[in-house]
């Protein structure tokens, strides 16, 4: 029997936050993810962070820019999370959001 | 947004992040600020008068002095909060210093103090401005992110927006008005 896919009306809507990292050196995707996740758990708690639907979709190590996937109603929390993160791998870094979009394609076209 | 608590070497970086202007503590040009402090109320008043700056800030750490604070802006440090309704009623502009919320290891305590201060500021109708008191370029935060952080910390959307854009603009207007003021009996030759 063919399994029915979830109709789009029942799917959770997403937003993609484009951000950039500034630091004394370049950072890897795993390091950035660890930093953001630990800051998120510290600031929002495990349940709050789970509600964010957080995922680091893409990270360009040359440009030091990344795309965060989050639930559409949680973009303020995601931006606050970027403001609260102050270190990556123990070294000082600054995260700043560049914009929010509904699709990866548009996000990359505008801010990548 | 205007940050009134920045070092001179961060001016360019701040403008790149979206700040319209920067108030620099101890600067020689531009928007100049002075952080005043004293052990005595009279000395504090004298220092506020004689400060060679466009605006003065006082870091609230002594309740007695904070109640009669002659400075333009009362700064609140959330690691050791000295702020109550009596202080709130005597102050007009209150600066919420987010440095301890973002960078301190005791961020939880700072966040709870933020809530308490917000309640008092609402009750006393103080105009809130915000600063991250950056010490280097990595501690600067963009105004958009700050607005979201304020909303997460408990401010309403309108309050957060006012703290980031409207209230700093009003303070700037007040500062410029003070600068232009000509004493009675003195004519403007220019």
mmCIF file of C-alpha atoms in Angstrom:
data_model
loop_
_atom_site.group_PDB
_atom_site.id
_atom_site.type_symbol
_atom_site.label_atom_id
_atom_site.label_comp_id
_atom_site.label_asym_id
_atom_site.label_seq_id
_atom_site.Cartn_x
_atom_site.Cartn_y
_atom_site.Cartn_z
ATOM 1 C CA UNK A 1 0.000 0.000 0.000
ATOM 2 C CA UNK A 2 1.277 3.409 -0.923
ATOM 3 C CA UNK A 3 1.822 5.683 2.068
ATOM 4 C CA UNK A 4 0.060 9.017 1.708
ATOM 5 C CA UNK A 5 2.238 12.097 2.065
ATOM 6 C CA UNK A 6 1.274 14.806 4.570
ATOM 7 C CA UNK A 7 -0.734 17.463 2.712
ATOM 8 C CA UNK A 8 0.926 20.880 2.574
ATOM 9 C CA UNK A 9 -1.850 22.400 4.708
ATOM 10 C CA UNK A 10 -0.819 20.185 7.624
ATOM 11 C CA UNK A 11 2.899 20.770 7.260
ATOM 12 C CA UNK A 12 4.634 23.238 9.582
ATOM 13 C CA UNK A 13 5.616 26.437 7.812
ATOM 14 C CA UNK A 14 9.287 27.340 7.858
ATOM 15 C CA UNK A 15 11.382 30.476 7.745
ATOM 16 C CA UNK A 16 15.022 30.719 6.738
ATOM 17 C CA UNK A 17 17.225 33.217 8.596
ATOM 18 C CA UNK A 18 20.423 34.204 6.803
ATOM 19 C CA UNK A 19 23.194 35.198 9.201
ATOM 20 C CA UNK A 20 26.881 35.990 9.136
ATOM 21 C CA UNK A 21 29.600 35.251 11.653
ATOM 22 C CA UNK A 22 32.496 37.582 12.355
ATOM 23 C CA UNK A 23 35.468 36.334 14.288
ATOM 24 C CA UNK A 24 39.244 36.483 14.455
ATOM 25 C CA UNK A 25 39.407 33.262 12.443
ATOM 26 C CA UNK A 26 37.116 31.252 10.173
ATOM 27 C CA UNK A 27 34.767 28.719 11.724
ATOM 28 C CA UNK A 28 33.475 25.341 10.569
ATOM 29 C CA UNK A 29 29.810 24.380 10.240
ATOM 30 C CA UNK A 30 29.928 21.945 13.191
ATOM 31 C CA UNK A 31 31.507 24.562 15.458
ATOM 32 C CA UNK A 32 28.852 27.144 14.551
ATOM 33 C CA UNK A 33 26.044 24.613 15.081
ATOM 34 C CA UNK A 34 27.416 23.586 18.491
ATOM 35 C CA UNK A 35 27.735 27.200 19.593
ATOM 36 C CA UNK A 36 24.193 28.132 18.540
ATOM 37 C CA UNK A 37 22.657 24.968 19.984
ATOM 38 C CA UNK A 38 24.368 25.343 23.358
ATOM 39 C CA UNK A 39 23.383 29.031 23.542
ATOM 40 C CA UNK A 40 19.798 28.116 22.599
ATOM 41 C CA UNK A 41 19.510 25.440 25.277
ATOM 42 C CA UNK A 42 21.061 27.766 27.870
ATOM 43 C CA UNK A 43 18.788 30.688 26.998
ATOM 44 C CA UNK A 44 15.476 29.061 26.064
ATOM 45 C CA UNK A 45 15.703 25.722 27.869
ATOM 46 C CA UNK A 46 15.440 22.331 26.192
ATOM 47 C CA UNK A 47 11.676 22.551 25.597
ATOM 48 C CA UNK A 48 11.839 26.105 24.326
ATOM 49 C CA UNK A 49 14.734 25.248 22.029
ATOM 50 C CA UNK A 50 12.897 22.187 20.705
ATOM 51 C CA UNK A 51 9.907 24.406 19.863
ATOM 52 C CA UNK A 52 12.164 26.538 17.696
ATOM 53 C CA UNK A 53 12.487 23.774 15.086
ATOM 54 C CA UNK A 54 16.106 24.829 14.731
ATOM 55 C CA UNK A 55 18.345 23.419 11.996
ATOM 56 C CA UNK A 56 21.500 24.796 10.403
ATOM 57 C CA UNK A 57 20.622 24.161 6.758
ATOM 58 C CA UNK A 58 23.679 25.585 5.088
ATOM 59 C CA UNK A 59 26.947 27.219 6.065
ATOM 60 C CA UNK A 60 29.529 28.657 3.707
ATOM 61 C CA UNK A 61 32.926 28.447 5.362
ATOM 62 C CA UNK A 62 34.502 30.901 2.898
ATOM 63 C CA UNK A 63 31.906 33.640 3.251
ATOM 64 C CA UNK A 64 31.153 32.722 6.889
ATOM 65 C CA UNK A 65 27.449 32.970 6.164
ATOM 66 C CA UNK A 66 24.772 30.485 7.081
ATOM 67 C CA UNK A 67 21.072 29.709 6.817
ATOM 68 C CA UNK A 68 19.011 28.721 9.855
ATOM 69 C CA UNK A 69 15.773 26.836 9.361
ATOM 70 C CA UNK A 70 13.179 27.645 12.026
ATOM 71 C CA UNK A 71 9.412 27.464 12.551
ATOM 72 C CA UNK A 72 7.652 30.458 11.009
ATOM 73 C CA UNK A 73 6.371 31.850 14.321
ATOM 74 C CA UNK A 74 9.740 31.675 16.059
ATOM 75 C CA UNK A 75 11.835 34.114 14.069
ATOM 76 C CA UNK A 76 12.161 36.616 16.944
ATOM 77 C CA UNK A 77 13.526 33.876 19.187
ATOM 78 C CA UNK A 78 15.990 32.842 16.467
ATOM 79 C CA UNK A 79 17.245 36.402 16.065
ATOM 80 C CA UNK A 80 17.511 36.795 19.842
ATOM 81 C CA UNK A 81 19.519 33.571 19.874
ATOM 82 C CA UNK A 82 21.921 35.060 17.331
ATOM 83 C CA UNK A 83 22.305 38.149 19.528
ATOM 84 C CA UNK A 84 22.990 36.021 22.609
ATOM 85 C CA UNK A 85 25.659 33.819 21.018
ATOM 86 C CA UNK A 86 29.031 35.389 21.725
ATOM 87 C CA UNK A 87 31.627 32.652 21.275
ATOM 88 C CA UNK A 88 32.393 29.848 18.838
ATOM 89 C CA UNK A 89 34.723 27.129 20.024
ATOM 90 C CA UNK A 90 35.707 29.326 22.965
ATOM 91 C CA UNK A 91 36.769 32.227 20.731
ATOM 92 C CA UNK A 92 34.918 35.551 20.550
ATOM 93 C CA UNK A 93 32.541 35.858 17.622
ATOM 94 C CA UNK A 94 29.604 37.966 16.538
ATOM 95 C CA UNK A 95 26.484 36.587 14.866
ATOM 96 C CA UNK A 96 24.294 39.054 13.019
ATOM 97 C CA UNK A 97 21.132 38.287 11.104
ATOM 98 C CA UNK A 98 20.912 39.584 7.547
ATOM 99 C CA UNK A 99 17.321 38.733 6.688
ATOM 100 C CA UNK A 100 14.449 36.281 6.851
ATOM 101 C CA UNK A 101 12.854 34.497 3.916
ATOM 102 C CA UNK A 102 10.273 31.823 3.255
ATOM 103 C CA UNK A 103 12.386 29.783 0.843
ATOM 104 C CA UNK A 104 16.061 28.876 0.627
ATOM 105 C CA UNK A 105 16.146 29.971 -2.991
ATOM 106 C CA UNK A 106 15.009 33.509 -2.237
ATOM 107 C CA UNK A 107 17.192 33.702 0.867
ATOM 108 C CA UNK A 108 20.264 32.809 -1.184
ATOM 109 C CA UNK A 109 19.315 35.185 -3.996
ATOM 110 C CA UNK A 110 18.985 38.137 -1.629
ATOM 111 C CA UNK A 111 21.681 37.745 0.976
ATOM 112 C CA UNK A 112 24.105 34.988 0.002
ATOM 113 C CA UNK B 1 19.179 53.344 16.565
ATOM 114 C CA UNK B 2 21.738 55.275 18.541
ATOM 115 C CA UNK B 3 23.967 53.616 21.103
ATOM 116 C CA UNK B 4 25.118 56.145 23.692
ATOM 117 C CA UNK B 5 27.707 53.948 25.371
ATOM 118 C CA UNK B 6 30.345 53.001 22.792
ATOM 119 C CA UNK B 7 34.104 53.333 22.400
ATOM 120 C CA UNK B 8 35.495 55.611 19.696
ATOM 121 C CA UNK B 9 37.211 52.874 17.643
ATOM 122 C CA UNK B 10 33.907 51.028 17.090
ATOM 123 C CA UNK B 11 32.149 53.877 15.283
ATOM 124 C CA UNK B 12 32.652 52.575 11.716
ATOM 125 C CA UNK B 13 31.709 48.997 12.575
ATOM 126 C CA UNK B 14 28.549 50.191 14.361
ATOM 127 C CA UNK B 15 27.467 52.241 11.341
ATOM 128 C CA UNK B 16 27.991 49.196 9.129
ATOM 129 C CA UNK B 17 25.664 47.190 11.378
ATOM 130 C CA UNK B 18 22.852 49.740 11.015
ATOM 131 C CA UNK B 19 23.290 52.304 13.774
ATOM 132 C CA UNK B 20 22.367 55.818 12.657
ATOM 133 C CA UNK B 21 24.656 57.491 15.166
ATOM 134 C CA UNK B 22 26.989 56.632 17.997
ATOM 135 C CA UNK B 23 27.554 58.373 21.313
ATOM 136 C CA UNK B 24 31.142 57.932 22.359
ATOM 137 C CA UNK B 25 32.265 58.130 25.964
ATOM 138 C CA UNK B 26 35.212 60.500 26.332
ATOM 139 C CA UNK B 27 35.381 61.487 22.649
ATOM 140 C CA UNK B 28 36.675 64.791 21.290
ATOM 141 C CA UNK B 29 34.328 65.046 18.331
ATOM 142 C CA UNK B 30 30.882 63.869 17.240
ATOM 143 C CA UNK B 31 28.335 62.958 19.872
ATOM 144 C CA UNK B 32 30.328 63.108 23.110
ATOM 145 C CA UNK B 33 29.289 61.476 26.346
ATOM 146 C CA UNK B 34 30.708 61.538 29.859
ATOM 147 C CA UNK B 35 30.289 58.919 32.543
ATOM 148 C CA UNK B 36 30.140 60.779 35.846
ATOM 149 C CA UNK B 37 30.581 59.431 39.346
ATOM 150 C CA UNK B 38 31.309 60.790 42.816
ATOM 151 C CA UNK B 39 30.931 59.879 46.459
ATOM 152 C CA UNK B 40 29.025 63.023 47.350
ATOM 153 C CA UNK B 41 25.791 64.404 45.887
ATOM 154 C CA UNK B 42 27.161 67.965 45.570
ATOM 155 C CA UNK B 43 30.338 66.813 43.839
ATOM 156 C CA UNK B 44 28.262 64.714 41.438
ATOM 157 C CA UNK B 45 26.113 67.734 40.581
ATOM 158 C CA UNK B 46 29.239 69.857 39.984
ATOM 159 C CA UNK B 47 30.747 67.175 37.777
ATOM 160 C CA UNK B 48 27.551 66.909 35.740
ATOM 161 C CA UNK B 49 27.572 70.684 35.205
ATOM 162 C CA UNK B 50 31.243 70.980 34.338
ATOM 163 C CA UNK B 51 31.485 67.865 32.135
ATOM 164 C CA UNK B 52 32.760 68.792 28.668
ATOM 165 C CA UNK B 53 30.304 66.561 26.863
ATOM 166 C CA UNK B 54 26.971 66.681 25.063
ATOM 167 C CA UNK B 55 25.335 64.328 27.528
ATOM 168 C CA UNK B 56 26.140 62.727 30.869
ATOM 169 C CA UNK B 57 25.550 59.203 32.109
ATOM 170 C CA UNK B 58 25.498 57.951 35.669
ATOM 171 C CA UNK B 59 25.957 54.261 36.445
ATOM 172 C CA UNK B 60 23.462 53.489 39.195
ATOM 173 C CA UNK B 61 25.333 51.790 42.035
ATOM 174 C CA UNK B 62 24.437 54.013 44.982
ATOM 175 C CA UNK B 63 20.726 54.386 45.741
ATOM 176 C CA UNK B 64 21.147 57.734 47.530
ATOM 177 C CA UNK B 65 23.025 59.320 44.635
ATOM 178 C CA UNK B 66 20.780 57.721 42.016
ATOM 179 C CA UNK B 67 17.694 59.338 43.610
ATOM 180 C CA UNK B 68 19.045 62.813 42.983
ATOM 181 C CA UNK B 69 20.956 61.951 39.819
ATOM 182 C CA UNK B 70 21.741 65.094 37.798
ATOM 183 C CA UNK B 71 22.872 63.132 34.709
ATOM 184 C CA UNK B 72 20.853 62.970 31.482
ATOM 185 C CA UNK B 73 20.786 59.180 31.491
ATOM 186 C CA UNK B 74 20.662 56.733 34.378
ATOM 187 C CA UNK B 75 22.478 53.499 33.437
ATOM 188 C CA UNK B 76 21.369 50.235 34.964
ATOM 189 C CA UNK B 77 23.746 47.341 35.333
ATOM 190 C CA UNK B 78 21.751 44.119 35.713
ATOM 191 C CA UNK B 79 24.510 42.349 37.627
ATOM 192 C CA UNK B 80 24.068 44.700 40.592
ATOM 193 C CA UNK B 81 20.785 46.449 40.023
ATOM 194 C CA UNK B 82 20.171 49.614 42.042
ATOM 195 C CA UNK B 83 16.763 50.793 40.847
ATOM 196 C CA UNK B 84 13.436 51.292 42.572
ATOM 197 C CA UNK B 85 10.315 53.399 42.144
ATOM 198 C CA UNK B 86 11.841 56.365 44.003
ATOM 199 C CA UNK B 87 14.852 56.368 41.666
ATOM 200 C CA UNK B 88 12.556 55.743 38.699
ATOM 201 C CA UNK B 89 10.367 58.767 39.491
ATOM 202 C CA UNK B 90 13.369 61.079 39.620
ATOM 203 C CA UNK B 91 14.843 59.813 36.330
ATOM 204 C CA UNK B 92 13.697 60.471 32.772
ATOM 205 C CA UNK B 93 15.873 58.417 30.429
ATOM 206 C CA UNK B 94 16.994 55.032 31.707
ATOM 207 C CA UNK B 95 19.594 52.970 29.888
ATOM 208 C CA UNK B 96 19.207 49.191 30.042
ATOM 209 C CA UNK B 97 22.697 47.771 29.771
ATOM 210 C CA UNK B 98 22.425 44.392 28.030
ATOM 211 C CA UNK B 99 26.120 43.606 28.416
ATOM 212 C CA UNK B 100 25.563 41.465 31.493
ATOM 213 C CA UNK B 101 22.563 39.693 29.901
ATOM 214 C CA UNK B 102 24.517 38.719 26.785
ATOM 215 C CA UNK B 103 28.095 38.230 27.933
ATOM 216 C CA UNK B 104 27.999 37.456 31.649
ATOM 217 C CA UNK B 105 28.031 33.900 32.978
ATOM 218 C CA UNK B 106 25.217 34.896 35.344
ATOM 219 C CA UNK B 107 22.908 35.772 32.465
ATOM 220 C CA UNK B 108 19.912 34.162 34.192
ATOM 221 C CA UNK B 109 20.170 36.503 37.157
ATOM 222 C CA UNK B 110 20.648 39.444 34.809
ATOM 223 C CA UNK B 111 17.527 38.439 32.855
ATOM 224 C CA UNK B 112 15.438 38.282 36.036
ATOM 225 C CA UNK B 113 16.752 41.714 37.080
ATOM 226 C CA UNK B 114 15.802 42.951 33.602
ATOM 227 C CA UNK B 115 12.194 41.920 34.243
ATOM 228 C CA UNK B 116 12.153 43.693 37.598
ATOM 229 C CA UNK B 117 13.633 46.862 36.077
ATOM 230 C CA UNK B 118 11.145 46.762 33.220
ATOM 231 C CA UNK B 119 8.236 46.615 35.660
ATOM 232 C CA UNK B 120 9.570 49.655 37.553
ATOM 233 C CA UNK B 121 10.273 51.576 34.337
ATOM 234 C CA UNK B 122 6.716 50.960 33.129
ATOM 235 C CA UNK B 123 5.288 52.118 36.429
ATOM 236 C CA UNK B 124 7.417 55.273 36.542
ATOM 237 C CA UNK B 125 6.969 55.926 32.809
ATOM 238 C CA UNK B 126 10.716 56.156 32.244
ATOM 239 C CA UNK B 127 11.909 56.303 28.660
ATOM 240 C CA UNK B 128 14.077 53.267 28.072
ATOM 241 C CA UNK B 129 17.138 53.280 25.850
ATOM 242 C CA UNK B 130 19.360 50.264 25.278
ATOM 243 C CA UNK B 131 23.078 49.646 25.017
ATOM 244 C CA UNK B 132 25.228 46.538 24.784
ATOM 245 C CA UNK B 133 28.265 48.502 26.107
ATOM 246 C CA UNK B 134 30.593 46.795 23.606
ATOM 247 C CA UNK B 135 34.264 46.502 24.532
ATOM 248 C CA UNK B 136 35.387 45.218 21.133
ATOM 249 C CA UNK B 137 33.930 44.782 17.645
ATOM 250 C CA UNK B 138 32.687 41.268 18.404
ATOM 251 C CA UNK B 139 30.465 42.564 21.185
ATOM 252 C CA UNK B 140 28.496 44.910 18.933
ATOM 253 C CA UNK B 141 24.991 43.710 18.040
ATOM 254 C CA UNK B 142 22.796 44.920 15.223
ATOM 255 C CA UNK B 143 19.710 46.985 16.216
ATOM 256 C CA UNK B 144 17.333 44.465 14.590
ATOM 257 C CA UNK B 145 18.716 41.625 16.711
ATOM 258 C CA UNK B 146 18.581 43.778 19.849
ATOM 259 C CA UNK B 147 14.910 44.522 19.202
ATOM 260 C CA UNK B 148 14.154 40.796 18.980
ATOM 261 C CA UNK B 149 16.164 40.106 22.130
ATOM 262 C CA UNK B 150 14.175 42.752 24.023
ATOM 263 C CA UNK B 151 10.925 41.154 22.848
ATOM 264 C CA UNK B 152 12.110 37.749 24.080
ATOM 265 C CA UNK B 153 13.143 39.253 27.435
ATOM 266 C CA UNK B 154 9.589 40.470 28.075
ATOM 267 C CA UNK B 155 9.069 43.803 26.342
ATOM 268 C CA UNK B 156 6.103 44.322 24.072
ATOM 269 C CA UNK B 157 6.794 44.937 20.388
ATOM 270 C CA UNK B 158 6.028 48.668 20.742
ATOM 271 C CA UNK B 159 8.274 49.031 23.796
ATOM 272 C CA UNK B 160 11.152 47.224 22.079
ATOM 273 C CA UNK B 161 10.789 49.332 18.968
ATOM 274 C CA UNK B 162 10.663 52.558 21.038
ATOM 275 C CA UNK B 163 13.728 51.536 23.060
ATOM 276 C CA UNK B 164 15.686 50.962 19.872
ATOM 277 C CA UNK B 165 14.595 53.900 17.732
ATOM 278 C CA UNK B 166 12.109 56.419 19.194
ATOM 279 C CA UNK B 167 13.580 57.057 22.654
ATOM 280 C CA UNK B 168 17.226 57.446 21.502
ATOM 281 C CA UNK B 169 16.012 59.932 18.886
ATOM 282 C CA UNK B 170 14.161 61.885 21.602
ATOM 283 C CA UNK B 171 17.277 61.934 23.766
ATOM 284 C CA UNK B 172 19.314 63.174 20.811
ATOM 285 C CA UNK B 173 16.743 65.906 20.202
ATOM 286 C CA UNK B 174 16.982 66.928 23.850
ATOM 287 C CA UNK B 175 20.790 67.004 23.674
ATOM 288 C CA UNK B 176 20.774 69.122 20.509
ATOM 289 C CA UNK B 177 18.174 71.470 22.001
ATOM 290 C CA UNK B 178 20.360 71.914 25.070
ATOM 291 C CA UNK B 179 23.371 72.665 22.868
ATOM 292 C CA UNK B 180 21.558 75.349 20.863
ATOM 293 C CA UNK B 181 20.071 77.088 23.876
ATOM 294 C CA UNK B 182 21.161 80.732 24.227
ATOM 295 C CA UNK B 183 21.129 82.310 27.658
ATOM 296 C CA UNK B 184 18.789 85.229 28.291
ATOM 297 C CA UNK B 185 20.353 88.584 27.402
ATOM 298 C CA UNK B 186 22.970 87.113 25.076
ATOM 299 C CA UNK B 187 22.373 87.795 21.398
ATOM 300 C CA UNK B 188 23.322 85.374 18.655
ATOM 301 C CA UNK B 189 25.972 87.189 16.564
ATOM 302 C CA UNK B 190 26.169 84.502 13.882
#
